[in-house]
mmCIF file with all atom_site columns, C-alpha atoms in Angstrom:
data_model
loop_
_atom_site.group_PDB
_atom_site.id
_atom_site.type_symbol
_atom_site.label_atom_id
_atom_site.label_alt_id
_atom_site.label_comp_id
_atom_site.label_asym_id
_atom_site.label_entity_id
_atom_site.label_seq_id
_atom_site.pdbx_PDB_ins_code
_atom_site.Cartn_x
_atom_site.Cartn_y
_atom_site.Cartn_z
_atom_site.occupancy
_atom_site.B_iso_or_equiv
_atom_site.pdbx_formal_charge
_atom_site.auth_seq_id
_atom_site.auth_comp_id
_atom_site.auth_asym_id
_atom_site.auth_atom_id
_atom_site.pdbx_PDB_model_num
ATOM 1   C CA . UNK A 1 1   ? 110.783 52.679 140.731 1.00 66.00 ? 1   UNK A CA 1
ATOM 2   C CA . UNK A 1 2   ? 109.425 51.207 137.088 1.00 84.00 ? 2   UNK A CA 1
ATOM 3   C CA . UNK A 1 3   ? 112.854 51.293 134.988 1.00 83.00 ? 3   UNK A CA 1
ATOM 4   C CA . UNK A 1 4   ? 110.802 54.191 132.408 1.00 82.00 ? 4   UNK A CA 1
ATOM 5   C CA . UNK A 1 5   ? 111.210 56.677 135.401 1.00 83.00 ? 5   UNK A CA 1
ATOM 6   C CA . UNK A 1 6   ? 114.807 55.570 135.554 1.00 90.00 ? 6   UNK A CA 1
ATOM 7   C CA . UNK A 1 7   ? 115.397 56.359 132.313 1.00 91.00 ? 7   UNK A CA 1
ATOM 8   C CA . UNK A 1 8   ? 113.485 59.594 132.460 1.00 90.00 ? 8   UNK A CA 1
ATOM 9   C CA . UNK A 1 9   ? 115.434 61.107 135.577 1.00 91.00 ? 9   UNK A CA 1
ATOM 10  C CA . UNK A 1 10  ? 118.706 59.687 133.974 1.00 93.00 ? 10  UNK A CA 1
ATOM 11  C CA . UNK A 1 11  ? 117.398 61.802 130.240 1.00 96.00 ? 11  UNK A CA 1
ATOM 12  C CA . UNK A 1 12  ? 116.226 64.868 131.855 1.00 97.00 ? 12  UNK A CA 1
ATOM 13  C CA . UNK A 1 13  ? 117.705 65.268 135.477 1.00 97.00 ? 13  UNK A CA 1
ATOM 14  C CA . UNK A 1 14  ? 120.988 63.667 135.219 1.00 97.00 ? 14  UNK A CA 1
ATOM 15  C CA . UNK A 1 15  ? 122.641 66.275 133.444 1.00 98.00 ? 15  UNK A CA 1
ATOM 16  C CA . UNK A 1 16  ? 121.135 69.420 135.853 1.00 98.00 ? 16  UNK A CA 1
ATOM 17  C CA . UNK A 1 17  ? 122.936 67.674 138.066 1.00 98.00 ? 17  UNK A CA 1
ATOM 18  C CA . UNK A 1 18  ? 126.181 66.681 135.888 1.00 98.00 ? 18  UNK A CA 1
ATOM 19  C CA . UNK A 1 19  ? 125.962 70.289 135.679 1.00 98.00 ? 19  UNK A CA 1
ATOM 20  C CA . UNK A 1 20  ? 125.724 71.772 139.026 1.00 98.00 ? 20  UNK A CA 1
ATOM 21  C CA . UNK A 1 21  ? 128.616 69.877 140.186 1.00 98.00 ? 21  UNK A CA 1
ATOM 22  C CA . UNK A 1 22  ? 130.662 70.813 137.730 1.00 97.00 ? 22  UNK A CA 1
ATOM 23  C CA . UNK A 1 23  ? 129.983 74.208 138.641 1.00 97.00 ? 23  UNK A CA 1
ATOM 24  C CA . UNK A 1 24  ? 130.504 73.016 142.047 1.00 96.00 ? 24  UNK A CA 1
ATOM 25  C CA . UNK A 1 25  ? 133.966 71.743 141.074 1.00 95.00 ? 25  UNK A CA 1
ATOM 26  C CA . UNK A 1 26  ? 135.092 74.209 139.459 1.00 93.00 ? 26  UNK A CA 1
ATOM 27  C CA . UNK A 1 27  ? 134.241 76.538 142.306 1.00 93.00 ? 27  UNK A CA 1
ATOM 28  C CA . UNK A 1 28  ? 136.266 75.296 144.147 1.00 94.00 ? 28  UNK A CA 1
ATOM 29  C CA . UNK A 1 29  ? 139.262 75.930 142.858 1.00 91.00 ? 29  UNK A CA 1
ATOM 30  C CA . UNK A 1 30  ? 140.988 78.951 143.793 1.00 86.00 ? 30  UNK A CA 1
ATOM 31  C CA . UNK A 1 31  ? 142.319 79.586 139.627 1.00 78.00 ? 31  UNK A CA 1
ATOM 32  C CA . UNK A 1 32  ? 139.901 77.695 138.195 1.00 75.00 ? 32  UNK A CA 1
ATOM 33  C CA . UNK A 1 33  ? 140.762 79.761 134.988 1.00 72.00 ? 33  UNK A CA 1
ATOM 34  C CA . UNK A 1 34  ? 144.104 80.720 133.203 1.00 76.00 ? 34  UNK A CA 1
ATOM 35  C CA . UNK A 1 35  ? 145.340 85.020 133.578 1.00 79.00 ? 35  UNK A CA 1
ATOM 36  C CA . UNK A 1 36  ? 143.623 86.401 129.806 1.00 78.00 ? 36  UNK A CA 1
ATOM 37  C CA . UNK A 1 37  ? 143.539 90.161 128.404 1.00 80.00 ? 37  UNK A CA 1
ATOM 38  C CA . UNK A 1 38  ? 140.596 89.752 127.606 1.00 85.00 ? 38  UNK A CA 1
ATOM 39  C CA . UNK A 1 39  ? 138.827 91.869 129.215 1.00 83.00 ? 39  UNK A CA 1
ATOM 40  C CA . UNK A 1 40  ? 135.934 91.051 130.954 1.00 88.00 ? 40  UNK A CA 1
ATOM 41  C CA . UNK A 1 41  ? 135.627 87.371 129.817 1.00 89.00 ? 41  UNK A CA 1
ATOM 42  C CA . UNK A 1 42  ? 134.702 86.856 133.730 1.00 90.00 ? 42  UNK A CA 1
ATOM 43  C CA . UNK A 1 43  ? 131.487 87.958 133.005 1.00 94.00 ? 43  UNK A CA 1
ATOM 44  C CA . UNK A 1 44  ? 130.683 86.453 130.095 1.00 95.00 ? 44  UNK A CA 1
ATOM 45  C CA . UNK A 1 45  ? 131.465 83.309 131.301 1.00 94.00 ? 45  UNK A CA 1
ATOM 46  C CA . UNK A 1 46  ? 129.245 83.336 134.144 1.00 95.00 ? 46  UNK A CA 1
ATOM 47  C CA . UNK A 1 47  ? 126.030 84.724 131.708 1.00 97.00 ? 47  UNK A CA 1
ATOM 48  C CA . UNK A 1 48  ? 126.883 81.692 129.050 1.00 97.00 ? 48  UNK A CA 1
ATOM 49  C CA . UNK A 1 49  ? 127.572 79.255 132.623 1.00 97.00 ? 49  UNK A CA 1
ATOM 50  C CA . UNK A 1 50  ? 124.509 79.591 134.503 1.00 98.00 ? 50  UNK A CA 1
ATOM 51  C CA . UNK A 1 51  ? 122.611 80.377 130.820 1.00 98.00 ? 51  UNK A CA 1
ATOM 52  C CA . UNK A 1 52  ? 123.509 76.934 130.024 1.00 98.00 ? 52  UNK A CA 1
ATOM 53  C CA . UNK A 1 53  ? 121.873 75.629 134.031 1.00 98.00 ? 53  UNK A CA 1
ATOM 54  C CA . UNK A 1 54  ? 119.340 77.331 132.590 1.00 98.00 ? 54  UNK A CA 1
ATOM 55  C CA . UNK A 1 55  ? 118.840 75.659 129.542 1.00 98.00 ? 55  UNK A CA 1
ATOM 56  C CA . UNK A 1 56  ? 119.141 71.986 131.582 1.00 98.00 ? 56  UNK A CA 1
ATOM 57  C CA . UNK A 1 57  ? 116.637 73.052 134.032 1.00 98.00 ? 57  UNK A CA 1
ATOM 58  C CA . UNK A 1 58  ? 113.557 73.968 131.446 1.00 97.00 ? 58  UNK A CA 1
ATOM 59  C CA . UNK A 1 59  ? 114.989 71.244 129.572 1.00 97.00 ? 59  UNK A CA 1
ATOM 60  C CA . UNK A 1 60  ? 114.186 68.570 132.107 1.00 97.00 ? 60  UNK A CA 1
ATOM 61  C CA . UNK A 1 61  ? 111.232 70.205 133.883 1.00 97.00 ? 61  UNK A CA 1
ATOM 62  C CA . UNK A 1 62  ? 109.847 70.029 130.180 1.00 95.00 ? 62  UNK A CA 1
ATOM 63  C CA . UNK A 1 63  ? 110.783 66.729 130.221 1.00 95.00 ? 63  UNK A CA 1
ATOM 64  C CA . UNK A 1 64  ? 108.818 65.811 133.615 1.00 94.00 ? 64  UNK A CA 1
ATOM 65  C CA . UNK A 1 65  ? 105.698 68.231 133.693 1.00 93.00 ? 65  UNK A CA 1
ATOM 66  C CA . UNK A 1 66  ? 104.918 68.249 129.770 1.00 89.00 ? 66  UNK A CA 1
ATOM 67  C CA . UNK A 1 67  ? 101.527 69.719 130.994 1.00 93.00 ? 67  UNK A CA 1
ATOM 68  C CA . UNK A 1 68  ? 103.187 72.638 132.704 1.00 94.00 ? 68  UNK A CA 1
ATOM 69  C CA . UNK A 1 69  ? 102.842 76.562 131.190 1.00 95.00 ? 69  UNK A CA 1
ATOM 70  C CA . UNK A 1 70  ? 105.576 78.043 129.652 1.00 94.00 ? 70  UNK A CA 1
ATOM 71  C CA . UNK A 1 71  ? 105.719 80.576 131.958 1.00 95.00 ? 71  UNK A CA 1
ATOM 72  C CA . UNK A 1 72  ? 105.383 78.634 135.134 1.00 96.00 ? 72  UNK A CA 1
ATOM 73  C CA . UNK A 1 73  ? 108.343 76.823 133.582 1.00 96.00 ? 73  UNK A CA 1
ATOM 74  C CA . UNK A 1 74  ? 110.642 79.748 133.056 1.00 96.00 ? 74  UNK A CA 1
ATOM 75  C CA . UNK A 1 75  ? 110.252 80.811 136.447 1.00 97.00 ? 75  UNK A CA 1
ATOM 76  C CA . UNK A 1 76  ? 110.789 77.996 138.339 1.00 97.00 ? 76  UNK A CA 1
ATOM 77  C CA . UNK A 1 77  ? 114.141 77.132 135.585 1.00 98.00 ? 77  UNK A CA 1
ATOM 78  C CA . UNK A 1 78  ? 115.550 81.020 136.530 1.00 98.00 ? 78  UNK A CA 1
ATOM 79  C CA . UNK A 1 79  ? 114.657 81.312 139.485 1.00 98.00 ? 79  UNK A CA 1
ATOM 80  C CA . UNK A 1 80  ? 115.992 77.882 140.800 1.00 98.00 ? 80  UNK A CA 1
ATOM 81  C CA . UNK A 1 81  ? 119.331 78.842 138.616 1.00 98.00 ? 81  UNK A CA 1
ATOM 82  C CA . UNK A 1 82  ? 119.473 82.489 140.596 1.00 98.00 ? 82  UNK A CA 1
ATOM 83  C CA . UNK A 1 83  ? 119.111 80.585 143.161 1.00 98.00 ? 83  UNK A CA 1
ATOM 84  C CA . UNK A 1 84  ? 122.192 78.046 142.480 1.00 98.00 ? 84  UNK A CA 1
ATOM 85  C CA . UNK A 1 85  ? 124.214 81.095 141.468 1.00 98.00 ? 85  UNK A CA 1
ATOM 86  C CA . UNK A 1 86  ? 123.779 83.381 145.139 1.00 98.00 ? 86  UNK A CA 1
ATOM 87  C CA . UNK A 1 87  ? 124.355 80.246 146.893 1.00 97.00 ? 87  UNK A CA 1
ATOM 88  C CA . UNK A 1 88  ? 127.501 79.343 144.529 1.00 97.00 ? 88  UNK A CA 1
ATOM 89  C CA . UNK A 1 89  ? 128.373 82.834 145.493 1.00 96.00 ? 89  UNK A CA 1
ATOM 90  C CA . UNK A 1 90  ? 128.417 82.003 148.434 1.00 96.00 ? 90  UNK A CA 1
ATOM 91  C CA . UNK A 1 91  ? 130.373 78.862 148.282 1.00 96.00 ? 91  UNK A CA 1
ATOM 92  C CA . UNK A 1 92  ? 133.438 81.242 146.967 1.00 95.00 ? 92  UNK A CA 1
ATOM 93  C CA . UNK A 1 93  ? 133.362 82.382 150.313 1.00 94.00 ? 93  UNK A CA 1
ATOM 94  C CA . UNK A 1 94  ? 134.985 79.582 152.093 1.00 95.00 ? 94  UNK A CA 1
ATOM 95  C CA . UNK A 1 95  ? 137.358 79.383 148.890 1.00 94.00 ? 95  UNK A CA 1
ATOM 96  C CA . UNK A 1 96  ? 140.377 80.750 149.713 1.00 93.00 ? 96  UNK A CA 1
ATOM 97  C CA . UNK A 1 97  ? 141.442 82.701 146.646 1.00 89.00 ? 97  UNK A CA 1
ATOM 98  C CA . UNK A 1 98  ? 138.279 83.618 145.562 1.00 91.00 ? 98  UNK A CA 1
ATOM 99  C CA . UNK A 1 99  ? 135.746 86.391 146.273 1.00 91.00 ? 99  UNK A CA 1
ATOM 100 C CA . UNK A 1 100 ? 131.735 86.485 146.706 1.00 93.00 ? 100 UNK A CA 1
ATOM 101 C CA . UNK A 1 101 ? 130.183 89.013 144.109 1.00 94.00 ? 101 UNK A CA 1
ATOM 102 C CA . UNK A 1 102 ? 126.547 90.836 143.791 1.00 96.00 ? 102 UNK A CA 1
ATOM 103 C CA . UNK A 1 103 ? 128.274 91.276 140.303 1.00 97.00 ? 103 UNK A CA 1
ATOM 104 C CA . UNK A 1 104 ? 128.395 87.902 139.581 1.00 96.00 ? 104 UNK A CA 1
ATOM 105 C CA . UNK A 1 105 ? 125.257 86.400 140.300 1.00 97.00 ? 105 UNK A CA 1
ATOM 106 C CA . UNK A 1 106 ? 123.739 89.772 138.881 1.00 97.00 ? 106 UNK A CA 1
ATOM 107 C CA . UNK A 1 107 ? 125.600 88.018 134.688 1.00 97.00 ? 107 UNK A CA 1
ATOM 108 C CA . UNK A 1 108 ? 124.052 84.481 137.012 1.00 97.00 ? 108 UNK A CA 1
ATOM 109 C CA . UNK A 1 109 ? 121.149 86.025 136.526 1.00 98.00 ? 109 UNK A CA 1
ATOM 110 C CA . UNK A 1 110 ? 121.304 87.720 133.167 1.00 98.00 ? 110 UNK A CA 1
ATOM 111 C CA . UNK A 1 111 ? 122.162 84.429 131.590 1.00 98.00 ? 111 UNK A CA 1
ATOM 112 C CA . UNK A 1 112 ? 119.690 83.187 133.331 1.00 98.00 ? 112 UNK A CA 1
ATOM 113 C CA . UNK A 1 113 ? 117.270 85.237 132.113 1.00 97.00 ? 113 UNK A CA 1
ATOM 114 C CA . UNK A 1 114 ? 118.616 85.767 128.140 1.00 97.00 ? 114 UNK A CA 1
ATOM 115 C CA . UNK A 1 115 ? 118.244 81.456 127.871 1.00 97.00 ? 115 UNK A CA 1
ATOM 116 C CA . UNK A 1 116 ? 114.503 82.032 129.521 1.00 95.00 ? 116 UNK A CA 1
ATOM 117 C CA . UNK A 1 117 ? 113.267 84.365 127.357 1.00 93.00 ? 117 UNK A CA 1
ATOM 118 C CA . UNK A 1 118 ? 114.570 82.971 123.918 1.00 94.00 ? 118 UNK A CA 1
ATOM 119 C CA . UNK A 1 119 ? 113.953 79.074 124.881 1.00 75.00 ? 119 UNK A CA 1
ATOM 120 C CA . UNK A 1 120 ? 110.895 77.543 123.492 1.00 62.00 ? 120 UNK A CA 1
#
């Protein structure tokens, strides 16, 4: 593998991988957030968290496949983000004190869609 390919991978894809690992670690924690009185804060955080993942995926796809049509790039990034969100919820089935909810997947998907529609 050429050094330029390694640099390109590290620049574009390492942030995606690192972000996914951070999400996984957070999901493996029984109580990742302190108790709060802010209503629906967790839904907002899901939207932002997975919007960030979609952003990083779009950045990586654009950097690695410059000729890819924007629509294709958005569909791939949003689909991968939604699938990772769903897999993260399934992962939480096996974590004591955590639950798997379709509502969280909805907010993960919402974040991905928002970023997919506004990112150029």
